[in-house]
mmCIF file of C-alpha atoms and ligand atoms in Angstrom:
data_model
loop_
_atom_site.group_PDB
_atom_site.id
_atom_site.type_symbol
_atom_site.label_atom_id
_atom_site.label_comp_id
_atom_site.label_asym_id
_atom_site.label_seq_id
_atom_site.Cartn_x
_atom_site.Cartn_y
_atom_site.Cartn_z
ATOM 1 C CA UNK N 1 44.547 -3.812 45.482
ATOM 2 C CA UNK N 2 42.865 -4.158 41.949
ATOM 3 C CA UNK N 3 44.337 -3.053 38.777
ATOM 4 C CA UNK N 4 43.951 0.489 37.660
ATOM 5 C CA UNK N 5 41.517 0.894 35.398
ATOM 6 C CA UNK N 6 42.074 4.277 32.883
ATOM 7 C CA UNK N 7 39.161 6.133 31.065
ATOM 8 C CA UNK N 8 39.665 5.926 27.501
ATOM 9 C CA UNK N 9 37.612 8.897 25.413
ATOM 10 C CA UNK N 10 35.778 8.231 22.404
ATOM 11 C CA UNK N 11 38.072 11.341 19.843
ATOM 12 C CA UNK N 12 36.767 12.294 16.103
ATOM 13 C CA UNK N 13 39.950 12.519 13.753
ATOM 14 C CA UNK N 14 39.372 16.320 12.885
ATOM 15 C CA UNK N 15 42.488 16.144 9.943
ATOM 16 C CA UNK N 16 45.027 13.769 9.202
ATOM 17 C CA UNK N 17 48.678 15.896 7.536
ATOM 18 C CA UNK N 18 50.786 13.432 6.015
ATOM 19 C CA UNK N 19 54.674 14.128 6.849
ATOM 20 C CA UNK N 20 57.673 13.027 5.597
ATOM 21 C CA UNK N 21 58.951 9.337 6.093
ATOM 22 C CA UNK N 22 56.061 7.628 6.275
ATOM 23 C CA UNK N 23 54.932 9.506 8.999
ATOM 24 C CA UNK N 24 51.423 11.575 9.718
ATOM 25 C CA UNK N 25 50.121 14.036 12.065
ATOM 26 C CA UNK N 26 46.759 12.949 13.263
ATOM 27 C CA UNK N 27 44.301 16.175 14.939
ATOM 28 C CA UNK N 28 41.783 15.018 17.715
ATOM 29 C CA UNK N 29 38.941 17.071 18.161
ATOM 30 C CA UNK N 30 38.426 17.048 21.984
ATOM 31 C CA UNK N 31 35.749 19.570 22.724
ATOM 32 C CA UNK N 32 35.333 18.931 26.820
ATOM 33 C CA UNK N 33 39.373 18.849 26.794
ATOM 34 C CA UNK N 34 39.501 15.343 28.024
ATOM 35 C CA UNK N 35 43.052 14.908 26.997
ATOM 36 C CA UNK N 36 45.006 18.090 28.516
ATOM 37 C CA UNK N 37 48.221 17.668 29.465
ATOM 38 C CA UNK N 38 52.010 20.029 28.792
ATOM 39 C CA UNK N 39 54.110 19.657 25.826
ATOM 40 C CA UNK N 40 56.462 16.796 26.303
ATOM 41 C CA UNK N 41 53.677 14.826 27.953
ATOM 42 C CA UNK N 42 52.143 11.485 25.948
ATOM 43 C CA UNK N 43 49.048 10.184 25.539
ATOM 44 C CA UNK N 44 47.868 6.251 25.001
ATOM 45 C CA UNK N 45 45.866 5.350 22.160
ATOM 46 C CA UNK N 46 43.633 1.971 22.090
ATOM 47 C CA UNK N 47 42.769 0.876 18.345
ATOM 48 C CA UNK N 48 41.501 -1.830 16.877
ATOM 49 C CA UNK N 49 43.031 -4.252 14.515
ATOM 50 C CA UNK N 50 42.082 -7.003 13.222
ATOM 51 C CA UNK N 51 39.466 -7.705 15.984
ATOM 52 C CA UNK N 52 41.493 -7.029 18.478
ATOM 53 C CA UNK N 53 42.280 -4.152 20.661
ATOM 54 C CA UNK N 54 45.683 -2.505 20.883
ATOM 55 C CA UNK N 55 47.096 0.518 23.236
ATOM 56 C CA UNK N 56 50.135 2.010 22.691
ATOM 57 C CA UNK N 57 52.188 5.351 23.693
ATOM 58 C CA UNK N 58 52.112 8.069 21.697
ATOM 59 C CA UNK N 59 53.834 11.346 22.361
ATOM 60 C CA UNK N 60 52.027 14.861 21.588
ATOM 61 C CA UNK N 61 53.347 16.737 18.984
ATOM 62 C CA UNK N 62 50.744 20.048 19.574
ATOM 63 C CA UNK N 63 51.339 21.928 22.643
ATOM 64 C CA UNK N 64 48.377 22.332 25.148
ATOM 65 C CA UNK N 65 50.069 25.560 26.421
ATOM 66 C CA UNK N 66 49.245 27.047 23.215
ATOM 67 C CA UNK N 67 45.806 25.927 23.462
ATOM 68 C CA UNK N 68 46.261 23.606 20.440
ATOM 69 C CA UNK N 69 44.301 20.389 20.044
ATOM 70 C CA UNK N 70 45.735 17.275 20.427
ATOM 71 C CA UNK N 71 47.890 15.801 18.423
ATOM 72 C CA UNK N 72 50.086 12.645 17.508
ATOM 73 C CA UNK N 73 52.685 12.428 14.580
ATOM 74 C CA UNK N 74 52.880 8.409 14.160
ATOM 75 C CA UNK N 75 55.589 7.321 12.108
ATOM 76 C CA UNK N 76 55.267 3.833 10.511
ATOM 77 C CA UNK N 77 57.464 1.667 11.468
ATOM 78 C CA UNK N 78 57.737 -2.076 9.550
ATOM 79 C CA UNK N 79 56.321 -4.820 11.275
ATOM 80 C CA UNK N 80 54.902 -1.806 13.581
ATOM 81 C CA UNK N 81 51.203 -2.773 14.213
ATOM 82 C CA UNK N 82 49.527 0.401 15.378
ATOM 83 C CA UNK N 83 52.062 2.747 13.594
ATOM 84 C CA UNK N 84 51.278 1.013 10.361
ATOM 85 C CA UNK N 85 47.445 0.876 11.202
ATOM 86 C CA UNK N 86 47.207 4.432 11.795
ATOM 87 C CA UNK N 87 49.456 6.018 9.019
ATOM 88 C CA UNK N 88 47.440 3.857 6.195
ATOM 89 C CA UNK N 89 44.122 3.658 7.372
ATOM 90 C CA UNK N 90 42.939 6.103 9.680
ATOM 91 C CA UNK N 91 40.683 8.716 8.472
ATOM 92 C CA UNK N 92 39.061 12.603 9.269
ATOM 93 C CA UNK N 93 35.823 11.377 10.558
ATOM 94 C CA UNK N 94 36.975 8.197 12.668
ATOM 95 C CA UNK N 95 36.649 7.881 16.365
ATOM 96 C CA UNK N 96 39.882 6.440 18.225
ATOM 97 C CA UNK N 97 39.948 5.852 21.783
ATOM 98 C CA UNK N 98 42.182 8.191 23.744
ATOM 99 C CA UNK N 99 43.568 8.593 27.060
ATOM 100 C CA UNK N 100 44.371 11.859 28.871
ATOM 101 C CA UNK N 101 47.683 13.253 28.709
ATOM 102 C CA UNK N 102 50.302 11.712 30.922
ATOM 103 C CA UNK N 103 53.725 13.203 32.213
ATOM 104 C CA UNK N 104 56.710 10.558 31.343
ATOM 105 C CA UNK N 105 59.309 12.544 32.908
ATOM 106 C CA UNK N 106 60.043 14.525 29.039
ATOM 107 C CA UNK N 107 58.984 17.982 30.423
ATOM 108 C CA UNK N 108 60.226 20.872 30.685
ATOM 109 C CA UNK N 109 57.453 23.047 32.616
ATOM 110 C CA UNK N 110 57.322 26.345 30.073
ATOM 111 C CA UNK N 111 56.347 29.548 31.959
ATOM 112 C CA UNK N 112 56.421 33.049 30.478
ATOM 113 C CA UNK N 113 58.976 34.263 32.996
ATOM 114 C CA UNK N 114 61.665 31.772 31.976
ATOM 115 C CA UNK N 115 65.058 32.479 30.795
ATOM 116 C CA UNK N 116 66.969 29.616 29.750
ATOM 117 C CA UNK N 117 69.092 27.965 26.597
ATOM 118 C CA UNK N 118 67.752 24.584 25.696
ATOM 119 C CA UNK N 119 69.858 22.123 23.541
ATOM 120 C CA UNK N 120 68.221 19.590 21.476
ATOM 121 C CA UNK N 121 69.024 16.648 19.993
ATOM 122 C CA UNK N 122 66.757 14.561 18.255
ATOM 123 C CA UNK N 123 66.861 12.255 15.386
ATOM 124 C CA UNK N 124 64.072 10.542 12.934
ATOM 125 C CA UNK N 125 60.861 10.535 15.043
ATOM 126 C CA UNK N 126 62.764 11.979 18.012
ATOM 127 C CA UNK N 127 61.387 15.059 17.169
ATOM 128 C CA UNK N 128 58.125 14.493 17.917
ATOM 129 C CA UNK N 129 58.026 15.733 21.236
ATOM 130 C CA UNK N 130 60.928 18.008 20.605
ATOM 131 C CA UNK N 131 58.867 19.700 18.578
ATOM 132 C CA UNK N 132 56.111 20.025 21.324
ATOM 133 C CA UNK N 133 58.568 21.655 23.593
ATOM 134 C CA UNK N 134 60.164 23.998 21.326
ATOM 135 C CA UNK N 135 57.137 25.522 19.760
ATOM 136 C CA UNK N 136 55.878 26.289 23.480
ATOM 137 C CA UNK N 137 59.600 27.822 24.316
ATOM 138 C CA UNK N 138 59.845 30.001 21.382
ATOM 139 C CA UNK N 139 56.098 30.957 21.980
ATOM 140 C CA UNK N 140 55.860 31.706 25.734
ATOM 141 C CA UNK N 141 59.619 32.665 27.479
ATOM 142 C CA UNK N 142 60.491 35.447 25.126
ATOM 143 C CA UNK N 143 63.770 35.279 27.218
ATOM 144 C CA UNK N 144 64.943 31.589 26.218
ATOM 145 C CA UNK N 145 67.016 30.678 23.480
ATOM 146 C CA UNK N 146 67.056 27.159 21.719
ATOM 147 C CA UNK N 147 69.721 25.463 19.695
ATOM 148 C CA UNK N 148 68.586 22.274 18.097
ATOM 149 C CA UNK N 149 70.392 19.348 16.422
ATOM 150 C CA UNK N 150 68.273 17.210 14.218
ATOM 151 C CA UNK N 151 69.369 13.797 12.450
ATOM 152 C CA UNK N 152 68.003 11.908 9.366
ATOM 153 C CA UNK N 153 68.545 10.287 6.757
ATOM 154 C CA UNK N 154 68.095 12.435 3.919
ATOM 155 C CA UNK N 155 66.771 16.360 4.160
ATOM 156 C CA UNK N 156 63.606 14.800 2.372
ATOM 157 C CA UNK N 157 63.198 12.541 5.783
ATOM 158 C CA UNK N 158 62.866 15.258 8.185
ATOM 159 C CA UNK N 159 59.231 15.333 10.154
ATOM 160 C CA UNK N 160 58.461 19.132 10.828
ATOM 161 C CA UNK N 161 60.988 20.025 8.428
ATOM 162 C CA UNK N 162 58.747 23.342 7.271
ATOM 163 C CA UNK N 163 57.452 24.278 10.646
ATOM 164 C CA UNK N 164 61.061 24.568 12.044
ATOM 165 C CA UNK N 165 62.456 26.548 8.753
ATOM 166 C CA UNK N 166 59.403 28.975 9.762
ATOM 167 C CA UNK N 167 60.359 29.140 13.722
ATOM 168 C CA UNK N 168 64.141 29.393 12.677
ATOM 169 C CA UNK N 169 62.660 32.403 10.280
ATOM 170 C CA UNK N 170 60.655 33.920 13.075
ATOM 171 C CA UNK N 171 62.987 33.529 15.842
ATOM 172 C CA UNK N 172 66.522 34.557 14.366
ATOM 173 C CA UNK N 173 68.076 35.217 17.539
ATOM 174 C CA UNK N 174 66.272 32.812 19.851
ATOM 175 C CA UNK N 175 66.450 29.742 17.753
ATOM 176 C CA UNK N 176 68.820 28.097 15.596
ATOM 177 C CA UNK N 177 68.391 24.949 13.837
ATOM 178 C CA UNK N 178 71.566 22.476 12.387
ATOM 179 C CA UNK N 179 70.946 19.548 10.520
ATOM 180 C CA UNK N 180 72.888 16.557 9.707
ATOM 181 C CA UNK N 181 72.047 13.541 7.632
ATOM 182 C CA UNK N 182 73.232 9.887 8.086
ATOM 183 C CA UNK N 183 72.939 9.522 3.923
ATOM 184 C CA UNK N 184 75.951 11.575 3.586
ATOM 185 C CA UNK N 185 77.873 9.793 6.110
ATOM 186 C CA UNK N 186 77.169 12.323 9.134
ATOM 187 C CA UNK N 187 76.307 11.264 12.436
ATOM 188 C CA UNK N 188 75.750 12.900 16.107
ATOM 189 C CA UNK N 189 77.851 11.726 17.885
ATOM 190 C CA UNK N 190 79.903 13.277 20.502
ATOM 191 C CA UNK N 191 82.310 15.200 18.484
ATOM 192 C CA UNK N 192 78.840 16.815 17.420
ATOM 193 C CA UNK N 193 77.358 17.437 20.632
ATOM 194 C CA UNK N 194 80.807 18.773 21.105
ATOM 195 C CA UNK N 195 80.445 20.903 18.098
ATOM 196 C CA UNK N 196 77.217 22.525 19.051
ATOM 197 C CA UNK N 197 78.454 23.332 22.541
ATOM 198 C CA UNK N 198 81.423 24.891 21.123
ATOM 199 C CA UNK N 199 79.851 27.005 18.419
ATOM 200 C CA UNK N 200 76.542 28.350 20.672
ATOM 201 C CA UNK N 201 77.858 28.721 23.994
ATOM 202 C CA UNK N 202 74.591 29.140 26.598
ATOM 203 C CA UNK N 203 73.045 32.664 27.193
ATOM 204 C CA UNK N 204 71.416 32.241 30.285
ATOM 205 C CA UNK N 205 72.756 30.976 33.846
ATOM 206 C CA UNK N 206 69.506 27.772 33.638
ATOM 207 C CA UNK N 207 70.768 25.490 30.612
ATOM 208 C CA UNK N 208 68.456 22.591 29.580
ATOM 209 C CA UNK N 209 69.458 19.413 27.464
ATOM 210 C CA UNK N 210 66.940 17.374 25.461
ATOM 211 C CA UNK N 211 67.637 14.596 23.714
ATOM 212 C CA UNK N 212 65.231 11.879 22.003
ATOM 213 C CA UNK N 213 66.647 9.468 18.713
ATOM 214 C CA UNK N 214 67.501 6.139 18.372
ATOM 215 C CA UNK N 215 68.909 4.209 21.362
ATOM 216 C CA UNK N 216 72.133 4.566 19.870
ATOM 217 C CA UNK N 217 72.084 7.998 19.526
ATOM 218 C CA UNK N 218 70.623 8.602 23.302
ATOM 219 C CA UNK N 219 73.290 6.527 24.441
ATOM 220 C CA UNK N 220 76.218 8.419 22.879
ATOM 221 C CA UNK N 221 74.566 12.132 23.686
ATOM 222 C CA UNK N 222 73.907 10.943 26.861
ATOM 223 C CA UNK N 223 76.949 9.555 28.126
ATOM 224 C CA UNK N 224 78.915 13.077 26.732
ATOM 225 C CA UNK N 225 76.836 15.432 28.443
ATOM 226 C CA UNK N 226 77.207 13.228 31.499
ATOM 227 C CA UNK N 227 80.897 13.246 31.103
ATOM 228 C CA UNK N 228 80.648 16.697 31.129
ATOM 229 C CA UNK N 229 79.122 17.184 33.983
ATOM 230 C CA UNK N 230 75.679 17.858 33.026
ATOM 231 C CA UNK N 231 73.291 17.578 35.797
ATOM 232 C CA UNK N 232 70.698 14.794 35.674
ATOM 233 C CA UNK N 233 67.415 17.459 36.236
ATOM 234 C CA UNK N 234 68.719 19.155 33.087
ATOM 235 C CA UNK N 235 69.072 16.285 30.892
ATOM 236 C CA UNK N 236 65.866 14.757 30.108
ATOM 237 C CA UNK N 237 66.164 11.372 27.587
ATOM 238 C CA UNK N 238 63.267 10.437 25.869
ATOM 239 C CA UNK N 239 63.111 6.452 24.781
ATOM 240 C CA UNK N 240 60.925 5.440 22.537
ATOM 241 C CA UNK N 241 62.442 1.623 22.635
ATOM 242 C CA UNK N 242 64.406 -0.088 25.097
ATOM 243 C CA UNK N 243 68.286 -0.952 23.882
ATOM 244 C CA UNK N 244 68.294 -5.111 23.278
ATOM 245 C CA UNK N 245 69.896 -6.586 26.216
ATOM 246 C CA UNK N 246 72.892 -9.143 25.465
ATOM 247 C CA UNK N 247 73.759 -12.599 28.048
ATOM 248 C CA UNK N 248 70.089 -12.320 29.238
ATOM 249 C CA UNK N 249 69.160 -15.379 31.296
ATOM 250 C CA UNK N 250 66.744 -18.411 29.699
ATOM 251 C CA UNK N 251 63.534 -17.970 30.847
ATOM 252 C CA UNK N 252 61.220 -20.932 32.427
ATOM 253 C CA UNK N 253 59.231 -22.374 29.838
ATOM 254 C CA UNK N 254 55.982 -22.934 31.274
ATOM 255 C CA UNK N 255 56.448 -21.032 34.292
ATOM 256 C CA UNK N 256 52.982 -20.014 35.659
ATOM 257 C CA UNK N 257 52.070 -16.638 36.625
ATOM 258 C CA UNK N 258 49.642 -15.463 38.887
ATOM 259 C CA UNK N 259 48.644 -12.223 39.927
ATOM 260 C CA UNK N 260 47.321 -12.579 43.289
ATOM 261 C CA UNK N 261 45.150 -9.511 43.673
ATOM 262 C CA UNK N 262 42.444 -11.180 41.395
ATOM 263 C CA UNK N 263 43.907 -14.800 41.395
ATOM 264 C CA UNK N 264 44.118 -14.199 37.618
ATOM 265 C CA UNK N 265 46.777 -17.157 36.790
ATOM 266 C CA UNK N 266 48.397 -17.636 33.229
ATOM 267 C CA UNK N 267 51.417 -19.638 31.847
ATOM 268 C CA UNK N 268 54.453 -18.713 29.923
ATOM 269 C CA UNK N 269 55.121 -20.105 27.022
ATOM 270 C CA UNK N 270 59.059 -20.170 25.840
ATOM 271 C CA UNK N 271 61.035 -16.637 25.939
ATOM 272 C CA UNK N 272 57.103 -15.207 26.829
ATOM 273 C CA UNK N 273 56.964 -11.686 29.208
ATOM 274 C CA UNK N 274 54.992 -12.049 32.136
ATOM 275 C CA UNK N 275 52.557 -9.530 30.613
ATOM 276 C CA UNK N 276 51.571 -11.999 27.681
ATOM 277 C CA UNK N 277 51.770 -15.479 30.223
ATOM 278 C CA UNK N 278 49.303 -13.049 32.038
ATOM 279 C CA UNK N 279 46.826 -13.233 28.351
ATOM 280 C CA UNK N 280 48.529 -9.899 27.062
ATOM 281 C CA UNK N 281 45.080 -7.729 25.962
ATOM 282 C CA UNK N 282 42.942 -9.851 28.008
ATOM 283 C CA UNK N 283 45.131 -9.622 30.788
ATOM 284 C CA UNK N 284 43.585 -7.622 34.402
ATOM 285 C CA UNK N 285 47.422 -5.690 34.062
ATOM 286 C CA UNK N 286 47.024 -2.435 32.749
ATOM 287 C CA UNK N 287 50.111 -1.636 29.522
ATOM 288 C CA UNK N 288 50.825 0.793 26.728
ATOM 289 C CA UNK N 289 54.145 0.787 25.480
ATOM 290 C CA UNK N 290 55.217 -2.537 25.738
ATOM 291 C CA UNK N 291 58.702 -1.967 25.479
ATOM 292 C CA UNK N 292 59.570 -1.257 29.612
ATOM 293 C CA UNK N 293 59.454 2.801 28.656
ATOM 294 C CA UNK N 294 56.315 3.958 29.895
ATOM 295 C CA UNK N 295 55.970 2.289 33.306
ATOM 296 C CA UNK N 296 52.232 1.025 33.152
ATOM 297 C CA UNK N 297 52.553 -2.229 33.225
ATOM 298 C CA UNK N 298 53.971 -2.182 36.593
ATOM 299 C CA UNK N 299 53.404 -5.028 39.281
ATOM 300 C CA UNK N 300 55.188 -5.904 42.506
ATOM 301 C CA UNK N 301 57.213 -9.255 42.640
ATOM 302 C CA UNK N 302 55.458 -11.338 45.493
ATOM 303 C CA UNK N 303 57.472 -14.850 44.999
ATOM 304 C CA UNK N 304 59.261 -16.668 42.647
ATOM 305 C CA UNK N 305 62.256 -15.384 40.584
ATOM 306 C CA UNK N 306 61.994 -13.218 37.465
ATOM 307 C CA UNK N 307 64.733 -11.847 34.760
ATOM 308 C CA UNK N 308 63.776 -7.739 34.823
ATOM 309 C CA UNK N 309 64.658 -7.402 31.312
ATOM 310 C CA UNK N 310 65.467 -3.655 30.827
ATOM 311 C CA UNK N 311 63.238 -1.311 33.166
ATOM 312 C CA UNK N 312 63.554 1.688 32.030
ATOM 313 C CA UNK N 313 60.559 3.577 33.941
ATOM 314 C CA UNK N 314 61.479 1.819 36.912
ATOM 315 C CA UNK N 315 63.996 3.065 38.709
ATOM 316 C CA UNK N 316 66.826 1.725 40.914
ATOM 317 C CA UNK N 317 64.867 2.596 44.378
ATOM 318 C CA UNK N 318 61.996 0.655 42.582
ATOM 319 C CA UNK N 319 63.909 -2.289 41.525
ATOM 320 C CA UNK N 320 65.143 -2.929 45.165
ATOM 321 C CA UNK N 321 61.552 -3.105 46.403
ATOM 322 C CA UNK N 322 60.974 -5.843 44.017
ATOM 323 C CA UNK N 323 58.744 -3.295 41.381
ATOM 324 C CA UNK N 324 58.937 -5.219 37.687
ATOM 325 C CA UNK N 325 57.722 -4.270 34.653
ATOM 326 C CA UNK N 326 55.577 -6.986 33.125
ATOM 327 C CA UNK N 327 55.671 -6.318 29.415
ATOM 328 C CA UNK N 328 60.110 -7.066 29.437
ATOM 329 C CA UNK N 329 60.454 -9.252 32.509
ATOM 330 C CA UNK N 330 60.274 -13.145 31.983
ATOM 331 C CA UNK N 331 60.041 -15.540 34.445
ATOM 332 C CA UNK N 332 63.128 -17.680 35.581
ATOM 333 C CA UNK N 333 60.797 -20.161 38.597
ATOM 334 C CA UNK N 334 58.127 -22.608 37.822
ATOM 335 C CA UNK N 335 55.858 -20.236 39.774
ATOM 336 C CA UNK N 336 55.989 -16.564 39.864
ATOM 337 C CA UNK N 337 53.447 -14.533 41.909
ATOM 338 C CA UNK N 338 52.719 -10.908 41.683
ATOM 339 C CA UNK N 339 50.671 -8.071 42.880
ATOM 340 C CA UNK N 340 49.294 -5.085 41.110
ATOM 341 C CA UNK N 341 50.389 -1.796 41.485
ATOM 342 C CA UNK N 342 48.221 1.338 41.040
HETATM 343 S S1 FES M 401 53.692 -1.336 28.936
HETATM 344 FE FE1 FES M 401 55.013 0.378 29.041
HETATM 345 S S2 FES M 401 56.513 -0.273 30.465
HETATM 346 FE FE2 FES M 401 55.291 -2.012 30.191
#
């Protein structure tokens, strides 16, 4: 089986809005609609820096149910490559390399006969595709009420911070907005998803629970709405970066690596991922993220003996059958085979 190969579409920056915290919204203009997709959904951009290509996972922040043209809010983040790339240099007028829309498992599948409460809780550039989703809601189930809880740092910090005062001003009884800022010593934690359960009980029988922040946030609004019973297809956790992982095993420096499909061999060099041992960009493996969220990278364990790292878009049935993610697992042999994976 050969590596999947994705169609990347040549997309004119139609406007570029600046946002707060070092962040910008970047419009395509994508007259044959090459990009599609449902609120929620992400896209992969390729972009060149420096000579050299880069691809990384971005999530929409328009909403094609709304007919709106694509769009990405990047926020820059230091050291961040593409994030930094795109916020200070990227122009109305430039092309940039686009993939269609892709469903990462954030969706919540808006339909004008729905009826539902959603809760949200987002922090930073959590909202992001929060903000995809709840612009659809409001828009299209007249019958659904959100409540959402958004972190920063400061109210100056907040991404969006205008469009939701306008939804919150159009949608009095259908949407509600609290915000809480970690510059005044306030956190969400789970006295606060406590706190928002308490005070805005659900109005409809189907209750939704979003939630996309920091890891450390996820983690602690996660693991209360689990302990409360939550059900895991109503609790959807967006992660933009995978959690560091302590007591992780030394990998095998100068392991070699061969992916078997196109005999395409590399070696590791100390603490490398299989994806880089593999020539990272000029590697046959397919990536994005880079950061075991978005599942490209995927390749099936043939021999040898690997340290996973932290999967997160595997999961556990995956795992057993040997599935890795290339861009966080390392190799612990001196020879580690693998197989691609469409
Ligand atoms: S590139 Fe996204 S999981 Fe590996």
């Amino acid at each position: 089986m050969s590596p999947e190969v994705r169609t990347a579409h040549p997309l004119r920056i139609a406007r570029i809005r600046p946002e707060a915290a070092g962040a910008a919204t970047i419009t395509f203009d994508d007259p044959d609609q090459v990009v599609g997709g449902s609120a929620g959904w992400y896209v992969i951009v390729r972009v060149m820096v420096e000579g050299e290509e880069h691809r990384r996972a971005f999530s929409l922040s328009s909403t094609p149910e709304l007919g709106q043209p694509p769009a990405i809010t990047v926020k820059r983040h230091p050291g961040g490559l593409v994030s930094s790339h795109l916020v200070e240099h990227a122009r109305p007028g430039d092309v940039v390399e686009v993939e269609p829309a892709a469903a990462g498992g954030f969706e919540v599948r808006i339909g004008a006969g729905r009826r539902r409460t959603v809760y949200c809780f987002a922090a930073g550039s959590g909202i992001v595709p929060i903000m995809s989703i709840v612009r659809g809601v409001l828009a299209v189930e007249e019958g659904s009420v959100v409540h959402l809880l958004y972190g920063n740092r400061t109210p100056g910090d907040a991404i969006f911070g205008g469009e939701l005062a306008a939804l919150a001003a159009d949608h009095p009884e259908r949407f509600r907005v609290s915000r809480m800022f970690s510059g005044r010593g306030e956190r969400i934690d789970y006295r606060a998803v406590d706190r928002l359960l308490v005070s805005a009980p659900p109005v409809t029988a189907d209750v939704w629970y979003l939630v996309c922040g920091p890891p450390g946030m996820n983690r602690t609004v996660e693991a209360r709405l689990r302990s409360l019973g939550i059900p895991g297809d109503r609790l959807l956790v967006e992660r933009y970066q995978p959690p560091q992982r302590e007591g992780a095993p030394t990998p095998y420096d100068g392991a070699q690596v061969r992916l078997e499909d196109c005999d395409h061999v590399g070696t590791a060099a100390a603490g490398e991922v299989l994806l880089d041992a593999l020539g990272g960009p000029a590697s046959p493996l397919y990536y994005a993220c880079r950061s075991g969220v978005c599942g490209t990278c995927r390749a099936l364990l043939v021999a040898g003996d690997v340290d996973p790292g932290i999967p997160f878009a595997l999961t556990e049935a995956e795992q057993a059958a040997g599935v890795v993610l290339t861009c966080v697992a390392r190799p612990l042999s001196a020879e580690v085979v693998l197989r691609s994976l469409p």
